[in-house]
């Protein structure tokens, strides 16, 4: 069995040479890159899962680093050199027709705009939706919701009527409804807030009748606390009401057994 001994000796010498060629080995600890960007904390306080400076980077669901996708211009010609979008939404009707819809502040030429879809993507041309004379500032953000196949728009400073658009023809100002700067559709009811004369009040419509409001159908969300309502969001079977430094929710199975409760104090949405 001499040849076996020689074979073992050759293998031992070969492994020693390979180990020598590989140099010094060092252990490195890998961690889940799930913390994202933290550019507010001191460098000594940043977690191992976060970074102080990230550019053009995204993390996938497993925590790996990837390149951020770029942007594609969807319109070849600007509405004007001074036009500013104060709100933009995707609007799809039940028959499958799609639009991009936006509110554009442009000095004395504020407008309601749409872009049709062709072959599954925006066609690149903005068209004005006529019907209502508009006036609002660049920083007065618009809010959108779809109810009963109709797009409802709240905009301005809380003194403006809701707009509605059905996907064709002109837009309409709903002057009989409460003024609002915030709108949301939840449990077959249209909800509005952000009135200039009632900044902690949420009004709601009749069931399945988004354009029928009763003057006594409203909820007051902690009045006289120095905060205004800044947002409404339908989620997790309730309507969440955001104020500047608190978060509330309105729950219930129908409009006759609604109840309001506070979820968070000290954290909210600045608006």
mmCIF file of C-alpha atoms in Angstrom:
data_model
loop_
_atom_site.group_PDB
_atom_site.id
_atom_site.type_symbol
_atom_site.label_atom_id
_atom_site.label_comp_id
_atom_site.label_asym_id
_atom_site.label_seq_id
_atom_site.Cartn_x
_atom_site.Cartn_y
_atom_site.Cartn_z
ATOM 1 C CA UNK A 1 0.000 0.000 0.000
ATOM 2 C CA UNK A 2 2.977 2.286 -0.535
ATOM 3 C CA UNK A 3 1.167 4.153 -3.324
ATOM 4 C CA UNK A 4 -1.590 5.168 -0.901
ATOM 5 C CA UNK A 5 0.949 6.775 1.425
ATOM 6 C CA UNK A 6 2.510 8.685 -1.482
ATOM 7 C CA UNK A 7 -0.954 9.885 -2.587
ATOM 8 C CA UNK A 8 -1.760 11.175 0.896
ATOM 9 C CA UNK A 9 1.587 12.974 1.055
ATOM 10 C CA UNK A 10 0.994 14.684 -2.300
ATOM 11 C CA UNK A 11 -2.489 15.827 -1.257
ATOM 12 C CA UNK A 12 -1.165 17.213 2.021
ATOM 13 C CA UNK A 13 1.565 19.191 0.298
ATOM 14 C CA UNK A 14 -0.884 20.508 -2.325
ATOM 15 C CA UNK A 15 -3.318 21.804 0.281
ATOM 16 C CA UNK A 16 -0.479 23.573 2.109
ATOM 17 C CA UNK A 17 0.570 25.338 -1.110
ATOM 18 C CA UNK A 18 -3.026 26.426 -1.881
ATOM 19 C CA UNK A 19 -3.438 27.745 1.648
ATOM 20 C CA UNK A 20 -0.232 29.711 1.356
ATOM 21 C CA UNK A 21 -1.312 31.236 -1.978
ATOM 22 C CA UNK A 22 -4.655 32.410 -0.551
ATOM 23 C CA UNK A 23 -2.951 34.644 2.007
ATOM 24 C CA UNK A 24 -4.521 35.801 5.279
ATOM 25 C CA UNK A 25 -8.224 35.146 5.724
ATOM 26 C CA UNK A 26 -10.428 37.604 7.633
ATOM 27 C CA UNK A 27 -13.962 37.222 8.914
ATOM 28 C CA UNK A 28 -16.519 39.852 7.931
ATOM 29 C CA UNK A 29 -19.987 40.250 9.383
ATOM 30 C CA UNK A 30 -22.817 40.856 6.921
ATOM 31 C CA UNK A 31 -26.046 42.450 8.054
ATOM 32 C CA UNK A 32 -29.515 43.077 6.681
ATOM 33 C CA UNK A 33 -29.545 46.322 4.715
ATOM 34 C CA UNK A 34 -33.098 47.186 5.695
ATOM 35 C CA UNK A 35 -32.718 50.448 7.641
ATOM 36 C CA UNK A 36 -32.705 52.783 4.640
ATOM 37 C CA UNK A 37 -31.472 56.351 4.805
ATOM 38 C CA UNK A 38 -30.865 58.143 8.107
ATOM 39 C CA UNK A 39 -29.455 61.616 7.508
ATOM 40 C CA UNK A 40 -30.700 63.186 10.731
ATOM 41 C CA UNK A 41 -28.965 61.190 13.487
ATOM 42 C CA UNK A 42 -25.364 61.545 14.601
ATOM 43 C CA UNK A 43 -23.014 59.084 12.891
ATOM 44 C CA UNK A 44 -22.450 57.309 16.224
ATOM 45 C CA UNK A 45 -26.191 56.649 16.580
ATOM 46 C CA UNK A 46 -26.902 55.190 13.142
ATOM 47 C CA UNK A 47 -27.891 51.523 13.224
ATOM 48 C CA UNK A 48 -25.907 48.890 11.311
ATOM 49 C CA UNK A 49 -28.903 48.447 9.023
ATOM 50 C CA UNK A 50 -29.007 52.119 7.967
ATOM 51 C CA UNK A 51 -26.815 54.469 5.969
ATOM 52 C CA UNK A 52 -26.017 58.157 6.388
ATOM 53 C CA UNK A 53 -25.791 58.893 2.657
ATOM 54 C CA UNK A 54 -27.559 57.111 -0.202
ATOM 55 C CA UNK A 55 -27.950 58.242 -3.770
ATOM 56 C CA UNK A 56 -29.890 56.438 -6.503
ATOM 57 C CA UNK A 57 -30.155 53.307 -4.340
ATOM 58 C CA UNK A 58 -33.125 51.208 -3.286
ATOM 59 C CA UNK A 59 -33.392 48.135 -1.085
ATOM 60 C CA UNK A 60 -35.400 45.165 -2.296
ATOM 61 C CA UNK A 61 -37.606 43.044 -0.040
ATOM 62 C CA UNK A 62 -34.665 40.878 1.021
ATOM 63 C CA UNK A 63 -32.488 43.880 1.922
ATOM 64 C CA UNK A 64 -30.154 43.753 -1.096
ATOM 65 C CA UNK A 65 -28.973 46.981 -2.742
ATOM 66 C CA UNK A 66 -30.279 47.834 -6.186
ATOM 67 C CA UNK A 67 -30.166 50.770 -8.577
ATOM 68 C CA UNK A 68 -33.074 53.170 -8.419
ATOM 69 C CA UNK A 69 -35.111 53.286 -11.587
ATOM 70 C CA UNK A 70 -34.983 56.522 -13.494
ATOM 71 C CA UNK A 71 -37.780 58.723 -14.776
ATOM 72 C CA UNK A 72 -39.337 58.925 -18.207
ATOM 73 C CA UNK A 73 -40.850 62.137 -19.525
ATOM 74 C CA UNK A 74 -44.477 61.484 -20.430
ATOM 75 C CA UNK A 75 -45.230 64.769 -22.188
ATOM 76 C CA UNK A 76 -43.058 66.241 -24.914
ATOM 77 C CA UNK A 77 -44.466 69.761 -24.551
ATOM 78 C CA UNK A 78 -44.889 71.603 -21.248
ATOM 79 C CA UNK A 79 -48.287 73.095 -20.398
ATOM 80 C CA UNK A 80 -46.403 76.351 -19.882
ATOM 81 C CA UNK A 81 -43.082 77.493 -18.477
ATOM 82 C CA UNK A 82 -44.730 78.548 -15.198
ATOM 83 C CA UNK A 83 -47.186 75.657 -14.700
ATOM 84 C CA UNK A 84 -47.008 73.850 -11.343
ATOM 85 C CA UNK A 85 -48.911 70.648 -10.582
ATOM 86 C CA UNK A 86 -50.545 70.888 -7.163
ATOM 87 C CA UNK A 87 -52.021 67.393 -7.439
ATOM 88 C CA UNK A 88 -51.840 64.356 -9.719
ATOM 89 C CA UNK A 89 -53.794 61.083 -9.683
ATOM 90 C CA UNK A 90 -54.560 57.969 -11.712
ATOM 91 C CA UNK A 91 -58.248 57.613 -12.544
ATOM 92 C CA UNK A 92 -59.670 54.358 -13.897
ATOM 93 C CA UNK A 93 -63.336 53.791 -14.640
ATOM 94 C CA UNK A 94 -65.116 50.447 -14.317
ATOM 95 C CA UNK A 95 -65.175 50.085 -18.112
ATOM 96 C CA UNK A 96 -61.359 50.113 -18.154
ATOM 97 C CA UNK A 97 -60.829 53.644 -19.490
ATOM 98 C CA UNK A 98 -57.788 55.256 -17.815
ATOM 99 C CA UNK A 99 -56.537 58.794 -17.293
ATOM 100 C CA UNK A 100 -53.871 60.793 -15.544
ATOM 101 C CA UNK A 101 -55.604 63.793 -13.981
ATOM 102 C CA UNK A 102 -53.997 66.826 -12.415
ATOM 103 C CA UNK A 103 -54.646 70.273 -10.998
ATOM 104 C CA UNK A 104 -52.297 72.893 -12.449
ATOM 105 C CA UNK A 105 -51.523 76.259 -10.872
ATOM 106 C CA UNK A 106 -50.359 78.725 -13.507
ATOM 107 C CA UNK A 107 -50.875 82.302 -12.392
ATOM 108 C CA UNK A 108 -54.202 83.497 -13.770
ATOM 109 C CA UNK A 109 -54.602 80.358 -15.902
ATOM 110 C CA UNK A 110 -55.134 77.640 -13.282
ATOM 111 C CA UNK A 111 -56.648 74.535 -14.848
ATOM 112 C CA UNK A 112 -57.924 70.973 -14.487
ATOM 113 C CA UNK A 113 -55.958 68.683 -16.836
ATOM 114 C CA UNK A 114 -56.224 65.110 -18.116
ATOM 115 C CA UNK A 115 -54.049 62.780 -20.137
ATOM 116 C CA UNK A 116 -55.583 59.841 -21.984
ATOM 117 C CA UNK A 117 -54.066 56.375 -22.077
ATOM 118 C CA UNK A 118 -53.169 54.616 -25.326
ATOM 119 C CA UNK A 119 -51.939 51.007 -25.502
ATOM 120 C CA UNK A 120 -51.645 50.816 -21.730
ATOM 121 C CA UNK A 121 -49.610 53.983 -21.107
ATOM 122 C CA UNK A 122 -50.190 57.776 -21.070
ATOM 123 C CA UNK A 123 -50.357 59.244 -24.577
ATOM 124 C CA UNK A 124 -48.149 62.234 -23.706
ATOM 125 C CA UNK A 125 -50.656 65.032 -24.331
ATOM 126 C CA UNK A 126 -52.316 67.124 -21.612
ATOM 127 C CA UNK A 127 -55.851 68.294 -22.366
ATOM 128 C CA UNK A 128 -57.779 70.911 -20.371
ATOM 129 C CA UNK A 129 -60.999 69.763 -18.696
ATOM 130 C CA UNK A 130 -63.327 72.710 -19.080
ATOM 131 C CA UNK A 131 -66.331 73.618 -16.992
ATOM 132 C CA UNK A 132 -65.193 75.505 -13.899
ATOM 133 C CA UNK A 133 -63.129 78.653 -13.454
ATOM 134 C CA UNK A 134 -60.292 77.793 -11.061
ATOM 135 C CA UNK A 135 -58.050 79.841 -8.800
ATOM 136 C CA UNK A 136 -55.614 78.394 -6.263
ATOM 137 C CA UNK A 137 -52.018 78.815 -5.101
ATOM 138 C CA UNK A 138 -49.061 76.586 -5.967
ATOM 139 C CA UNK A 139 -48.836 75.240 -2.413
ATOM 140 C CA UNK A 140 -52.561 74.479 -2.035
ATOM 141 C CA UNK A 141 -52.448 70.766 -2.750
ATOM 142 C CA UNK A 142 -55.324 68.953 -4.410
ATOM 143 C CA UNK A 143 -56.868 65.738 -3.084
ATOM 144 C CA UNK A 144 -58.653 63.082 -5.175
ATOM 145 C CA UNK A 145 -60.934 60.103 -4.662
ATOM 146 C CA UNK A 146 -63.120 57.914 -6.883
ATOM 147 C CA UNK A 147 -66.699 57.096 -5.868
ATOM 148 C CA UNK A 148 -69.446 55.494 -7.942
ATOM 149 C CA UNK A 149 -67.129 55.658 -11.003
ATOM 150 C CA UNK A 150 -66.808 59.446 -10.627
ATOM 151 C CA UNK A 151 -63.653 61.396 -9.765
ATOM 152 C CA UNK A 152 -64.057 63.924 -6.932
ATOM 153 C CA UNK A 153 -61.475 66.650 -6.356
ATOM 154 C CA UNK A 154 -60.912 68.856 -3.313
ATOM 155 C CA UNK A 155 -58.531 71.765 -3.779
ATOM 156 C CA UNK A 156 -57.636 75.215 -2.570
ATOM 157 C CA UNK A 157 -57.740 76.741 0.895
ATOM 158 C CA UNK A 158 -60.952 75.173 2.197
ATOM 159 C CA UNK A 159 -63.260 77.787 0.688
ATOM 160 C CA UNK A 160 -63.773 76.009 -2.651
ATOM 161 C CA UNK A 161 -66.530 73.638 -3.756
ATOM 162 C CA UNK A 162 -65.677 70.054 -4.638
ATOM 163 C CA UNK A 163 -65.200 69.285 -8.316
ATOM 164 C CA UNK A 164 -66.471 66.176 -10.030
ATOM 165 C CA UNK A 165 -65.595 64.658 -13.396
ATOM 166 C CA UNK A 166 -67.094 61.535 -14.942
ATOM 167 C CA UNK A 167 -64.347 60.842 -17.494
ATOM 168 C CA UNK A 168 -65.996 62.781 -20.323
ATOM 169 C CA UNK A 169 -67.287 66.281 -20.937
ATOM 170 C CA UNK A 170 -66.783 69.184 -18.542
ATOM 171 C CA UNK A 171 -66.132 69.166 -14.825
ATOM 172 C CA UNK A 172 -68.810 70.330 -12.384
ATOM 173 C CA UNK A 173 -68.573 72.334 -9.151
ATOM 174 C CA UNK A 174 -70.699 70.788 -6.388
ATOM 175 C CA UNK A 175 -71.805 74.029 -4.779
ATOM 176 C CA UNK A 176 -74.464 72.378 -2.581
ATOM 177 C CA UNK A 177 -71.883 70.223 -0.762
ATOM 178 C CA UNK A 178 -69.656 71.400 2.098
ATOM 179 C CA UNK A 179 -66.514 73.232 1.005
ATOM 180 C CA UNK A 180 -63.420 71.116 1.554
ATOM 181 C CA UNK A 181 -59.721 70.682 0.794
ATOM 182 C CA UNK A 182 -59.665 66.952 1.697
ATOM 183 C CA UNK A 183 -61.844 64.162 0.290
ATOM 184 C CA UNK A 184 -61.983 60.356 0.701
ATOM 185 C CA UNK A 185 -64.431 57.567 -0.211
ATOM 186 C CA UNK A 186 -64.868 54.962 2.533
ATOM 187 C CA UNK A 187 -67.528 52.279 3.029
ATOM 188 C CA UNK A 188 -69.751 53.676 0.261
ATOM 189 C CA UNK A 189 -69.758 57.128 1.895
ATOM 190 C CA UNK A 190 -68.017 60.302 0.703
ATOM 191 C CA UNK A 191 -66.088 62.071 3.465
ATOM 192 C CA UNK A 192 -64.790 65.628 3.334
ATOM 193 C CA UNK A 193 -62.710 67.806 5.661
ATOM 194 C CA UNK A 194 -60.465 70.841 5.608
ATOM 195 C CA UNK A 195 -63.194 73.483 5.660
ATOM 196 C CA UNK A 196 -61.829 76.951 6.299
ATOM 197 C CA UNK A 197 -64.626 77.642 8.796
ATOM 198 C CA UNK A 198 -64.547 74.225 10.525
ATOM 199 C CA UNK A 199 -61.011 72.869 10.510
ATOM 200 C CA UNK A 200 -61.629 69.975 12.932
ATOM 201 C CA UNK A 201 -64.868 68.775 11.344
ATOM 202 C CA UNK A 202 -65.460 65.752 9.099
ATOM 203 C CA UNK A 203 -68.694 65.778 7.058
ATOM 204 C CA UNK A 204 -70.071 62.627 5.447
ATOM 205 C CA UNK A 205 -72.648 61.841 2.765
ATOM 206 C CA UNK A 206 -75.575 59.456 2.660
ATOM 207 C CA UNK A 207 -74.830 55.808 1.965
ATOM 208 C CA UNK A 208 -74.377 55.232 -1.793
ATOM 209 C CA UNK A 209 -75.248 58.887 -2.414
ATOM 210 C CA UNK A 210 -71.905 60.723 -2.490
ATOM 211 C CA UNK A 211 -73.521 64.009 -3.497
ATOM 212 C CA UNK A 212 -76.193 64.062 -0.787
ATOM 213 C CA UNK A 213 -75.098 65.572 2.528
ATOM 214 C CA UNK A 214 -77.252 66.253 5.578
ATOM 215 C CA UNK A 215 -76.239 69.281 7.637
ATOM 216 C CA UNK A 216 -76.293 67.265 10.879
ATOM 217 C CA UNK A 217 -74.095 64.439 9.567
ATOM 218 C CA UNK A 218 -70.615 65.320 10.784
ATOM 219 C CA UNK A 219 -68.060 64.446 13.469
ATOM 220 C CA UNK A 220 -65.887 66.874 15.414
ATOM 221 C CA UNK A 221 -62.343 65.641 15.969
ATOM 222 C CA UNK A 222 -61.018 67.136 19.224
ATOM 223 C CA UNK A 223 -61.908 70.788 18.766
ATOM 224 C CA UNK A 224 -59.819 73.685 20.090
ATOM 225 C CA UNK A 225 -56.619 71.647 20.490
ATOM 226 C CA UNK A 226 -54.549 73.917 18.256
ATOM 227 C CA UNK A 227 -54.557 71.391 15.397
ATOM 228 C CA UNK A 228 -56.350 71.182 12.071
ATOM 229 C CA UNK A 229 -57.291 68.089 10.057
ATOM 230 C CA UNK A 230 -54.636 67.492 7.399
ATOM 231 C CA UNK A 231 -55.671 64.186 5.833
ATOM 232 C CA UNK A 232 -58.199 61.356 5.510
ATOM 233 C CA UNK A 233 -57.326 57.780 4.543
ATOM 234 C CA UNK A 234 -59.475 54.673 4.232
ATOM 235 C CA UNK A 235 -57.529 51.666 5.557
ATOM 236 C CA UNK A 236 -57.975 48.520 7.648
ATOM 237 C CA UNK A 237 -61.771 48.806 7.725
ATOM 238 C CA UNK A 238 -61.693 52.306 9.259
ATOM 239 C CA UNK A 239 -61.269 55.897 8.141
ATOM 240 C CA UNK A 240 -58.064 57.398 9.551
ATOM 241 C CA UNK A 241 -58.092 61.110 10.339
ATOM 242 C CA UNK A 242 -54.735 62.877 10.474
ATOM 243 C CA UNK A 243 -54.197 66.070 12.405
ATOM 244 C CA UNK A 244 -50.978 68.011 12.823
ATOM 245 C CA UNK A 245 -49.915 66.146 15.969
ATOM 246 C CA UNK A 246 -52.358 63.269 16.368
ATOM 247 C CA UNK A 247 -53.985 60.404 14.457
ATOM 248 C CA UNK A 248 -57.592 59.319 14.900
ATOM 249 C CA UNK A 249 -59.863 56.779 13.297
ATOM 250 C CA UNK A 250 -63.578 56.547 12.578
ATOM 251 C CA UNK A 251 -64.938 52.999 12.655
ATOM 252 C CA UNK A 252 -68.331 51.341 12.448
ATOM 253 C CA UNK A 253 -70.341 49.053 10.226
ATOM 254 C CA UNK A 254 -72.572 51.797 8.802
ATOM 255 C CA UNK A 255 -73.240 55.517 9.103
ATOM 256 C CA UNK A 256 -75.592 55.052 12.081
ATOM 257 C CA UNK A 257 -73.084 53.426 14.464
ATOM 258 C CA UNK A 258 -69.899 55.337 13.705
ATOM 259 C CA UNK A 259 -67.499 56.012 16.558
ATOM 260 C CA UNK A 260 -64.334 58.093 16.849
ATOM 261 C CA UNK A 261 -61.201 57.134 18.794
ATOM 262 C CA UNK A 262 -57.703 58.520 19.104
ATOM 263 C CA UNK A 263 -54.872 56.242 17.980
ATOM 264 C CA UNK A 264 -51.706 58.365 18.403
ATOM 265 C CA UNK A 265 -50.830 61.552 20.263
ATOM 266 C CA UNK A 266 -47.741 63.602 19.523
ATOM 267 C CA UNK A 267 -47.346 62.282 15.963
ATOM 268 C CA UNK A 268 -49.426 63.358 12.996
ATOM 269 C CA UNK A 269 -49.213 64.802 9.503
ATOM 270 C CA UNK A 270 -48.074 68.361 8.936
ATOM 271 C CA UNK A 271 -50.274 68.732 5.858
#
